[in-house]
């Protein structure tokens, strides 16, 4: 058996529905009126497994992908070497890695002419670097931040034989909440600056998930650049309902590893924070905060045999203890995220309980969890 096969046997696992990801890609494109999708698969495709997700999207015709780091880009390029597959790097990159970006055909987001000048000095003649012109209209992380700055970046790219423009983009800070004023200001700046610089509309991509869902009428959505919606969850604040239904993608499950009875007055886990008030059945599951089931999840509900039970005592690195209404056999499946009979625990439920957001919950799901597709 290979190491991967052994990892896959672990009685705690993620179930990932790749068809649901394909459906969500189609749904958001059609809802936003998009012709082209840049699929954001950074952070191991938000925890779902970059290679499998990218392959599934490729099968429905998606050929444009975005990741955050050079390392992620290289890993993806090794899976998808096709000529027509583009890979954008969304974050600021270390310019010293330019030769790697050239070799693996990765298109970094670029926000300053100084970065471009230094990159050009590292590109051997006859080779080219694709770049994404980043426009900072209010996110405040990176990018050209004025009409003049956009124009001078575009001028450097246009006049260089070593540089090829792949796109021009901005990123919204408030697309997923109700701050319309800030959003509109970002939209206005983008249009004003790229139009003043004469950058053709074919290059534009603005919409992240929140914009594609709640603002598609206010911006150009020919090309959208989305992550969250692909993975089937509402990217917005809890007061913003989804205007269409997404297919759910991910479940987190574990199997009961041991069952025992607590007598009145007996406690569970570090700190002995939970004490039985009457005799009760409890079960131990082989999952803990090292898997991304956060310490804050103590007290959260889980599903056993179609009904609700709860995590008791502290979440430990590798194990948790749950209540049981009666004895269940070792090996019984417990659902921590997902559906069991009539009951459902969504990723959003888990994120709310942990006072976090779905993105953070997903990207902390550890590499020790096998992904079953
Ligand atoms: C992560 C990221 C996205 C994807 O955002 P979602 O809200 O998950 O759709 C898009 N653009 C940039 C620049 C990003 O960093």
CSV table of C-alpha atoms and ligand atoms in Angstrom, one decimal:
chain,number,residue,atom,x,y,z
A,1,UNK,CA,0.0,0.0,0.0
A,2,UNK,CA,1.2,3.5,-0.7
A,3,UNK,CA,1.2,6.2,1.9
A,4,UNK,CA,-1.8,7.9,0.3
A,5,UNK,CA,-3.7,4.6,0.4
A,6,UNK,CA,-3.0,4.3,4.1
A,7,UNK,CA,-3.9,7.9,4.7
A,8,UNK,CA,-7.2,7.2,2.9
A,9,UNK,CA,-8.1,4.5,5.4
A,10,UNK,CA,-8.3,6.9,8.3
A,11,UNK,CA,-11.8,6.8,9.9
A,12,UNK,CA,-12.1,10.6,9.8
A,13,UNK,CA,-12.4,12.0,6.3
A,14,UNK,CA,-13.8,14.7,4.0
A,15,UNK,CA,-16.3,13.8,1.3
A,16,UNK,CA,-16.0,16.2,-1.7
A,17,UNK,CA,-18.6,16.3,-4.5
A,18,UNK,CA,-16.7,17.4,-7.6
A,19,UNK,CA,-20.0,17.4,-9.6
A,20,UNK,CA,-21.4,19.9,-7.2
A,21,UNK,CA,-18.3,22.1,-7.8
A,22,UNK,CA,-18.9,21.9,-11.6
A,23,UNK,CA,-22.6,22.7,-11.1
A,24,UNK,CA,-21.7,25.7,-8.9
A,25,UNK,CA,-19.3,27.0,-11.6
A,26,UNK,CA,-22.1,26.8,-14.2
A,27,UNK,CA,-24.7,28.4,-11.9
A,28,UNK,CA,-22.6,31.4,-11.0
A,29,UNK,CA,-21.5,32.0,-14.6
A,30,UNK,CA,-25.1,31.9,-15.8
A,31,UNK,CA,-26.4,34.0,-12.9
A,32,UNK,CA,-23.7,36.7,-13.4
A,33,UNK,CA,-23.8,36.5,-17.2
A,34,UNK,CA,-20.2,35.5,-17.4
A,35,UNK,CA,-18.5,34.1,-20.5
A,36,UNK,CA,-15.2,33.2,-18.8
A,37,UNK,CA,-14.4,32.0,-15.3
A,38,UNK,CA,-11.1,32.3,-13.6
A,39,UNK,CA,-11.4,29.6,-10.9
A,40,UNK,CA,-9.6,30.5,-7.7
A,41,UNK,CA,-8.0,27.4,-6.4
A,42,UNK,CA,-5.5,28.9,-3.9
A,43,UNK,CA,-4.9,27.3,-0.5
A,44,UNK,CA,-5.4,23.8,-1.9
A,45,UNK,CA,-8.7,24.9,-3.5
A,46,UNK,CA,-10.0,26.3,-0.2
A,47,UNK,CA,-9.1,23.0,1.4
A,48,UNK,CA,-10.8,20.8,-1.2
A,49,UNK,CA,-7.7,19.6,-3.0
A,50,UNK,CA,-6.3,21.7,-5.8
A,51,UNK,CA,-5.5,19.0,-8.3
A,52,UNK,CA,-8.9,17.2,-8.1
A,53,UNK,CA,-10.8,20.5,-8.2
A,54,UNK,CA,-8.9,22.0,-11.1
A,55,UNK,CA,-9.2,18.7,-13.1
A,56,UNK,CA,-13.0,18.7,-12.5
A,57,UNK,CA,-13.3,22.3,-13.7
A,58,UNK,CA,-11.1,21.6,-16.7
A,59,UNK,CA,-13.6,18.9,-17.7
A,60,UNK,CA,-16.3,21.5,-18.0
A,61,UNK,CA,-14.2,23.8,-20.1
A,62,UNK,CA,-12.6,26.0,-17.5
A,63,UNK,CA,-9.0,26.8,-18.5
A,64,UNK,CA,-8.2,29.8,-16.3
A,65,UNK,CA,-7.1,29.3,-12.7
A,66,UNK,CA,-5.7,31.5,-9.9
A,67,UNK,CA,-3.6,30.7,-6.9
A,68,UNK,CA,-1.8,32.7,-4.3
A,69,UNK,CA,1.9,31.6,-4.4
A,70,UNK,CA,4.6,30.5,-6.8
A,71,UNK,CA,4.7,27.1,-5.0
A,72,UNK,CA,0.9,26.6,-5.6
A,73,UNK,CA,1.3,27.7,-9.2
A,74,UNK,CA,4.1,25.3,-9.9
A,75,UNK,CA,2.2,22.4,-8.4
A,76,UNK,CA,-0.9,23.3,-10.5
A,77,UNK,CA,1.2,23.6,-13.7
A,78,UNK,CA,2.6,20.2,-13.1
A,79,UNK,CA,-0.9,18.8,-13.2
A,80,UNK,CA,-2.2,21.0,-16.0
A,81,UNK,CA,0.5,21.5,-18.6
A,82,UNK,CA,-1.9,22.2,-21.4
A,83,UNK,CA,-0.9,25.2,-23.6
A,84,UNK,CA,-4.3,26.9,-23.1
A,85,UNK,CA,-4.4,26.7,-19.3
A,86,UNK,CA,-3.5,30.0,-17.7
A,87,UNK,CA,-2.4,30.3,-14.0
A,88,UNK,CA,-2.6,33.7,-12.3
A,89,UNK,CA,-0.8,34.4,-9.0
A,90,UNK,CA,-3.0,36.7,-7.0
A,91,UNK,CA,-0.7,37.9,-4.3
A,92,UNK,CA,2.5,40.0,-4.3
A,93,UNK,CA,5.4,37.7,-5.4
A,94,UNK,CA,9.1,37.8,-4.6
A,95,UNK,CA,10.5,39.2,-7.9
A,96,UNK,CA,13.6,37.0,-7.5
A,97,UNK,CA,11.4,34.1,-8.4
A,98,UNK,CA,10.8,35.5,-11.9
A,99,UNK,CA,12.7,32.8,-13.7
A,100,UNK,CA,10.4,30.2,-12.1
A,101,UNK,CA,7.3,32.1,-13.1
A,102,UNK,CA,8.6,32.3,-16.6
A,103,UNK,CA,9.4,28.6,-16.7
A,104,UNK,CA,6.0,27.4,-15.4
A,105,UNK,CA,4.0,30.1,-17.2
A,106,UNK,CA,2.6,31.7,-14.1
A,107,UNK,CA,1.2,35.2,-14.4
A,108,UNK,CA,1.8,37.2,-11.3
A,109,UNK,CA,-0.3,40.2,-10.2
A,110,UNK,CA,1.9,43.3,-10.5
A,111,UNK,CA,1.4,46.6,-8.9
A,112,UNK,CA,4.6,48.6,-9.4
A,113,UNK,CA,6.9,49.5,-12.2
A,114,UNK,CA,9.9,48.9,-9.9
A,115,UNK,CA,8.8,45.2,-9.7
A,116,UNK,CA,8.4,45.0,-13.5
A,117,UNK,CA,11.9,46.6,-14.1
A,118,UNK,CA,13.5,44.1,-11.8
A,119,UNK,CA,11.6,41.2,-13.3
A,120,UNK,CA,12.7,42.2,-16.8
A,121,UNK,CA,16.3,42.2,-15.8
A,122,UNK,CA,15.9,38.5,-15.0
A,123,UNK,CA,14.1,37.3,-18.1
A,124,UNK,CA,16.5,35.9,-20.6
A,125,UNK,CA,16.1,37.1,-24.2
A,126,UNK,CA,13.4,35.3,-26.2
A,127,UNK,CA,11.4,34.5,-23.1
A,128,UNK,CA,8.3,36.2,-21.8
A,129,UNK,CA,6.5,36.7,-18.5
A,130,UNK,CA,2.7,37.1,-18.5
A,131,UNK,CA,1.5,39.6,-16.0
A,132,UNK,CA,-1.8,40.7,-14.4
A,133,UNK,CA,-2.0,44.4,-13.8
A,134,UNK,CA,-3.3,44.9,-10.3
A,135,UNK,CA,-5.3,48.0,-9.6
A,136,UNK,CA,-5.8,49.0,-6.0
A,137,UNK,CA,-9.1,50.8,-5.8
A,138,UNK,CA,-9.5,50.4,-2.1
A,139,UNK,CA,-8.5,46.9,-0.9
A,140,UNK,CA,-5.2,48.4,0.2
A,141,UNK,CA,-3.1,45.3,-0.3
A,142,UNK,CA,-1.3,45.8,-3.6
A,143,UNK,CA,-1.7,47.4,-7.0
A,144,UNK,CA,-1.5,50.7,-8.9
A,145,UNK,CA,-3.4,53.2,-6.8
A,146,UNK,CA,-4.1,56.2,-9.2
A,147,UNK,CA,-4.9,56.9,-12.8
A,148,UNK,CA,-1.2,57.8,-13.4
A,149,UNK,CA,0.1,54.7,-11.8
A,150,UNK,CA,-2.2,52.4,-13.8
A,151,UNK,CA,-1.1,54.2,-17.0
A,152,UNK,CA,2.6,53.9,-16.3
A,153,UNK,CA,2.3,50.2,-15.5
A,154,UNK,CA,0.4,49.6,-18.7
A,155,UNK,CA,2.9,51.6,-20.7
A,156,UNK,CA,5.8,49.6,-19.3
A,157,UNK,CA,4.1,46.3,-20.1
A,158,UNK,CA,3.0,47.4,-23.6
A,159,UNK,CA,6.5,48.7,-24.6
A,160,UNK,CA,8.3,45.6,-23.4
A,161,UNK,CA,8.9,42.5,-25.5
A,162,UNK,CA,9.5,40.5,-22.4
A,163,UNK,CA,6.1,41.2,-20.8
A,164,UNK,CA,2.7,40.1,-22.0
A,165,UNK,CA,-0.5,41.5,-20.5
A,166,UNK,CA,-2.8,38.7,-19.3
A,167,UNK,CA,-5.4,40.9,-17.6
A,168,UNK,CA,-6.2,43.9,-15.4
A,169,UNK,CA,-8.1,43.5,-12.2
A,170,UNK,CA,-9.2,44.9,-9.0
A,171,UNK,CA,-10.4,43.3,-5.8
A,172,UNK,CA,-13.4,44.4,-3.7
A,173,UNK,CA,-13.2,44.9,0.0
A,174,UNK,CA,-17.0,45.1,0.7
A,175,UNK,CA,-18.7,43.0,-2.1
A,176,UNK,CA,-20.0,40.6,0.6
A,177,UNK,CA,-21.5,43.0,3.0
A,178,UNK,CA,-23.9,46.0,2.9
A,179,UNK,CA,-21.3,48.8,2.4
A,180,UNK,CA,-22.6,50.0,-1.0
A,181,UNK,CA,-20.8,53.3,-0.8
A,182,UNK,CA,-17.3,51.8,-0.5
A,183,UNK,CA,-18.1,49.3,-3.3
A,184,UNK,CA,-19.3,52.0,-5.7
A,185,UNK,CA,-16.2,54.1,-5.1
A,186,UNK,CA,-14.0,51.1,-6.0
A,187,UNK,CA,-16.0,50.4,-9.2
A,188,UNK,CA,-15.8,54.1,-10.2
A,189,UNK,CA,-12.1,54.3,-9.6
A,190,UNK,CA,-11.4,51.1,-11.6
A,191,UNK,CA,-13.4,52.3,-14.7
A,192,UNK,CA,-12.0,55.8,-14.6
A,193,UNK,CA,-8.4,54.6,-14.4
A,194,UNK,CA,-8.4,51.7,-16.9
A,195,UNK,CA,-10.4,53.7,-19.4
A,196,UNK,CA,-8.0,56.7,-19.1
A,197,UNK,CA,-5.2,54.3,-19.7
A,198,UNK,CA,-7.0,52.8,-22.7
A,199,UNK,CA,-6.8,49.2,-21.4
A,200,UNK,CA,-9.3,47.2,-23.5
A,201,UNK,CA,-12.3,45.6,-21.8
A,202,UNK,CA,-11.3,42.1,-22.9
A,203,UNK,CA,-8.6,42.3,-20.2
A,204,UNK,CA,-10.8,43.3,-17.3
A,205,UNK,CA,-11.8,41.0,-14.5
A,206,UNK,CA,-13.4,42.5,-11.4
A,207,UNK,CA,-15.9,40.1,-9.8
A,208,UNK,CA,-15.1,37.9,-6.8
A,209,UNK,CA,-17.9,35.7,-5.4
A,210,UNK,CA,-19.6,38.5,-3.6
A,211,UNK,CA,-19.6,40.8,-6.6
A,212,UNK,CA,-20.8,38.0,-9.0
A,213,UNK,CA,-23.7,37.3,-6.7
A,214,UNK,CA,-24.8,40.7,-5.4
A,215,UNK,CA,-23.4,43.2,-7.8
A,216,UNK,CA,-23.3,41.6,-11.3
A,217,UNK,CA,-25.4,44.4,-12.7
A,218,UNK,CA,-23.0,47.1,-11.6
A,219,UNK,CA,-19.8,45.9,-13.2
A,220,UNK,CA,-18.4,44.1,-16.3
A,221,UNK,CA,-18.8,40.4,-15.6
A,222,UNK,CA,-17.6,39.0,-18.9
A,223,UNK,CA,-14.8,37.4,-16.9
A,224,UNK,CA,-15.4,36.6,-13.3
A,225,UNK,CA,-12.8,35.5,-10.8
A,226,UNK,CA,-14.4,33.5,-8.0
A,227,UNK,CA,-13.5,31.0,-5.3
A,228,UNK,CA,-16.1,30.7,-2.5
A,229,UNK,CA,-19.2,30.1,-4.6
A,230,UNK,CA,-17.5,27.2,-6.4
A,231,UNK,CA,-17.2,25.4,-3.1
A,232,UNK,CA,-20.9,25.8,-2.4
A,233,UNK,CA,-21.2,28.3,0.4
A,234,UNK,CA,-22.6,31.8,0.9
A,235,UNK,CA,-19.5,34.1,1.0
A,236,UNK,CA,-21.4,37.0,2.6
A,237,UNK,CA,-22.3,38.1,6.0
A,238,UNK,CA,-25.2,36.1,7.6
A,239,UNK,CA,-27.7,38.9,6.8
A,240,UNK,CA,-27.1,38.5,3.0
A,241,UNK,CA,-29.2,35.6,1.6
A,242,UNK,CA,-28.1,33.8,-1.6
A,243,UNK,CA,-30.3,34.7,-4.5
A,244,UNK,CA,-29.9,31.2,-6.0
A,245,UNK,CA,-29.2,27.9,-4.4
A,246,UNK,CA,-25.7,26.4,-4.5
A,247,UNK,CA,-25.0,22.7,-4.5
A,248,UNK,CA,-23.3,21.6,-1.3
A,249,UNK,CA,-19.8,20.3,-1.8
A,250,UNK,CA,-18.2,19.2,1.4
A,251,UNK,CA,-18.9,16.8,4.3
A,252,UNK,CA,-16.7,16.1,7.3
A,253,UNK,CA,-17.3,12.7,8.9
A,254,UNK,CA,-15.7,10.5,11.5
A,255,UNK,CA,-16.4,7.0,12.9
A,256,UNK,CA,-16.9,6.3,16.6
A,257,UNK,CA,-13.6,5.0,17.9
A,258,UNK,CA,-14.7,4.0,21.4
A,259,UNK,CA,-17.9,4.1,23.5
A,260,UNK,CA,-18.1,4.3,27.2
A,261,UNK,CA,-20.4,5.2,30.0
A,262,UNK,CA,-19.8,8.1,32.3
A,263,UNK,CA,-21.1,7.8,35.8
A,264,UNK,CA,-22.5,10.8,37.7
A,265,UNK,CA,-19.7,13.1,38.7
A,266,UNK,CA,-17.1,11.8,36.1
A,267,UNK,CA,-15.5,14.2,33.8
A,268,UNK,CA,-14.2,14.4,30.2
A,269,UNK,CA,-11.0,15.7,28.6
A,270,UNK,CA,-8.4,18.4,29.6
A,271,UNK,CA,-9.4,20.7,32.4
A,272,UNK,CA,-12.3,18.4,33.3
A,273,UNK,CA,-14.6,21.1,32.1
A,274,UNK,CA,-17.5,18.7,31.5
A,275,UNK,CA,-19.0,16.6,34.3
A,276,UNK,CA,-21.8,14.1,33.9
A,277,UNK,CA,-24.9,15.1,36.0
A,278,UNK,CA,-26.3,11.6,35.5
A,279,UNK,CA,-25.0,8.4,34.0
A,280,UNK,CA,-24.7,8.7,30.2
A,281,UNK,CA,-23.2,7.2,27.1
A,282,UNK,CA,-20.4,9.0,25.4
A,283,UNK,CA,-18.2,8.3,22.4
A,284,UNK,CA,-14.7,9.3,21.3
A,285,UNK,CA,-14.0,10.4,17.7
A,286,UNK,CA,-10.5,10.4,16.2
A,287,UNK,CA,-10.5,14.1,15.1
A,288,UNK,CA,-9.2,17.2,16.8
A,289,UNK,CA,-7.9,20.7,16.4
A,290,UNK,CA,-4.9,19.4,14.4
A,291,UNK,CA,-7.4,18.5,11.7
A,292,UNK,CA,-8.9,21.9,11.8
A,293,UNK,CA,-11.8,21.0,14.1
A,294,UNK,CA,-11.1,24.1,16.2
A,295,UNK,CA,-10.7,24.2,20.0
A,296,UNK,CA,-13.7,26.6,20.0
A,297,UNK,CA,-15.9,23.8,18.7
A,298,UNK,CA,-16.5,22.5,22.2
A,299,UNK,CA,-20.2,22.3,22.7
A,300,UNK,CA,-21.0,22.2,18.9
A,301,UNK,CA,-23.6,19.8,17.6
A,302,UNK,CA,-22.8,16.7,15.5
A,303,UNK,CA,-25.1,14.2,13.9
A,304,UNK,CA,-25.4,10.5,14.9
A,305,UNK,CA,-27.9,8.2,13.2
A,306,UNK,CA,-29.9,11.2,12.0
A,307,UNK,CA,-30.2,13.0,15.3
A,308,UNK,CA,-28.3,15.8,17.1
A,309,UNK,CA,-25.6,15.1,19.7
A,310,UNK,CA,-22.9,17.5,21.1
A,311,UNK,CA,-19.2,17.8,21.6
A,312,UNK,CA,-18.4,17.8,25.3
A,313,UNK,CA,-15.3,18.9,27.2
A,314,UNK,CA,-12.3,20.4,25.5
A,315,UNK,CA,-11.4,19.6,21.9
A,316,UNK,CA,-8.0,18.0,22.0
A,317,UNK,CA,-5.3,17.8,19.3
A,318,UNK,CA,-6.5,14.4,17.9
A,319,UNK,CA,-9.7,13.4,19.7
A,320,UNK,CA,-13.1,14.7,20.8
A,321,UNK,CA,-15.8,13.3,23.0
A,322,UNK,CA,-19.5,13.5,22.1
A,323,UNK,CA,-22.8,12.7,23.9
A,324,UNK,CA,-24.9,9.7,22.9
A,325,UNK,CA,-28.5,9.1,23.7
A,326,UNK,CA,-27.9,5.3,23.9
A,327,UNK,CA,-25.0,2.9,23.1
A,328,UNK,CA,-23.9,2.9,19.5
A,329,UNK,CA,-21.3,0.4,18.1
A,330,UNK,CA,-17.7,1.4,17.4
A,331,UNK,CA,-17.5,2.3,13.7
A,332,UNK,CA,-20.8,4.3,13.7
A,333,UNK,CA,-20.5,7.2,11.3
A,334,UNK,CA,-20.8,10.7,12.8
A,335,UNK,CA,-21.3,13.8,10.7
A,336,UNK,CA,-19.6,17.0,11.8
A,337,UNK,CA,-20.4,18.9,8.6
A,338,UNK,CA,-23.0,17.7,6.2
A,339,UNK,CA,-26.4,15.9,6.1
A,340,UNK,CA,-27.6,12.9,8.0
A,341,UNK,CA,-31.2,12.0,7.5
A,342,UNK,CA,-33.4,15.1,8.1
A,343,UNK,CA,-30.6,16.9,9.9
A,344,UNK,CA,-27.9,19.1,8.4
A,345,UNK,CA,-24.9,21.0,9.8
A,346,UNK,CA,-23.7,23.5,7.2
A,347,UNK,CA,-20.2,24.9,6.9
A,348,UNK,CA,-21.8,28.3,7.7
A,349,UNK,CA,-23.2,26.8,11.0
A,350,UNK,CA,-19.7,25.6,11.9
A,351,UNK,CA,-18.1,29.0,11.0
A,352,UNK,CA,-20.7,30.9,13.0
A,353,UNK,CA,-20.3,28.7,16.0
A,354,UNK,CA,-16.5,29.2,15.8
A,355,UNK,CA,-17.0,33.0,15.4
A,356,UNK,CA,-15.1,32.7,12.1
A,357,UNK,CA,-16.0,32.6,8.4
A,358,UNK,CA,-16.4,29.5,6.1
A,359,UNK,CA,-13.1,30.4,4.2
A,360,UNK,CA,-11.1,30.1,7.4
A,361,UNK,CA,-12.7,26.9,8.5
A,362,UNK,CA,-12.1,25.3,5.1
A,363,UNK,CA,-8.5,26.3,4.9
A,364,UNK,CA,-7.6,25.0,8.3
A,365,UNK,CA,-8.9,21.5,7.5
A,366,UNK,CA,-5.6,19.7,7.8
A,367,UNK,CA,-3.6,17.6,5.4
A,368,UNK,CA,-4.1,14.6,7.7
A,369,UNK,CA,-7.7,14.4,6.6
A,370,UNK,CA,-8.1,12.2,3.5
A,371,UNK,CA,-10.2,13.8,0.8
A,372,UNK,CA,-12.7,11.3,-0.7
A,373,UNK,CA,-14.1,12.4,-4.1
B,1,LIG,C1,-9.1,35.0,-3.0
B,1,LIG,C2,-9.4,36.0,-4.1
B,1,LIG,C3,-10.5,35.8,-4.9
B,1,LIG,C4,-11.6,34.9,-4.7
B,1,LIG,O1,-12.5,35.4,-3.7
B,1,LIG,P1,-13.9,34.7,-3.4
B,1,LIG,O2,-14.6,35.7,-2.5
B,1,LIG,O3,-13.6,33.4,-2.7
B,1,LIG,O4,-14.6,34.5,-4.7
B,1,LIG,C5,-10.6,36.7,-6.0
B,1,LIG,N1,-9.6,37.6,-6.2
B,1,LIG,C6,-8.5,37.8,-5.4
B,1,LIG,C7,-7.5,38.9,-5.7
B,1,LIG,C8,-8.4,37.0,-4.3
B,1,LIG,O5,-7.3,37.1,-3.5
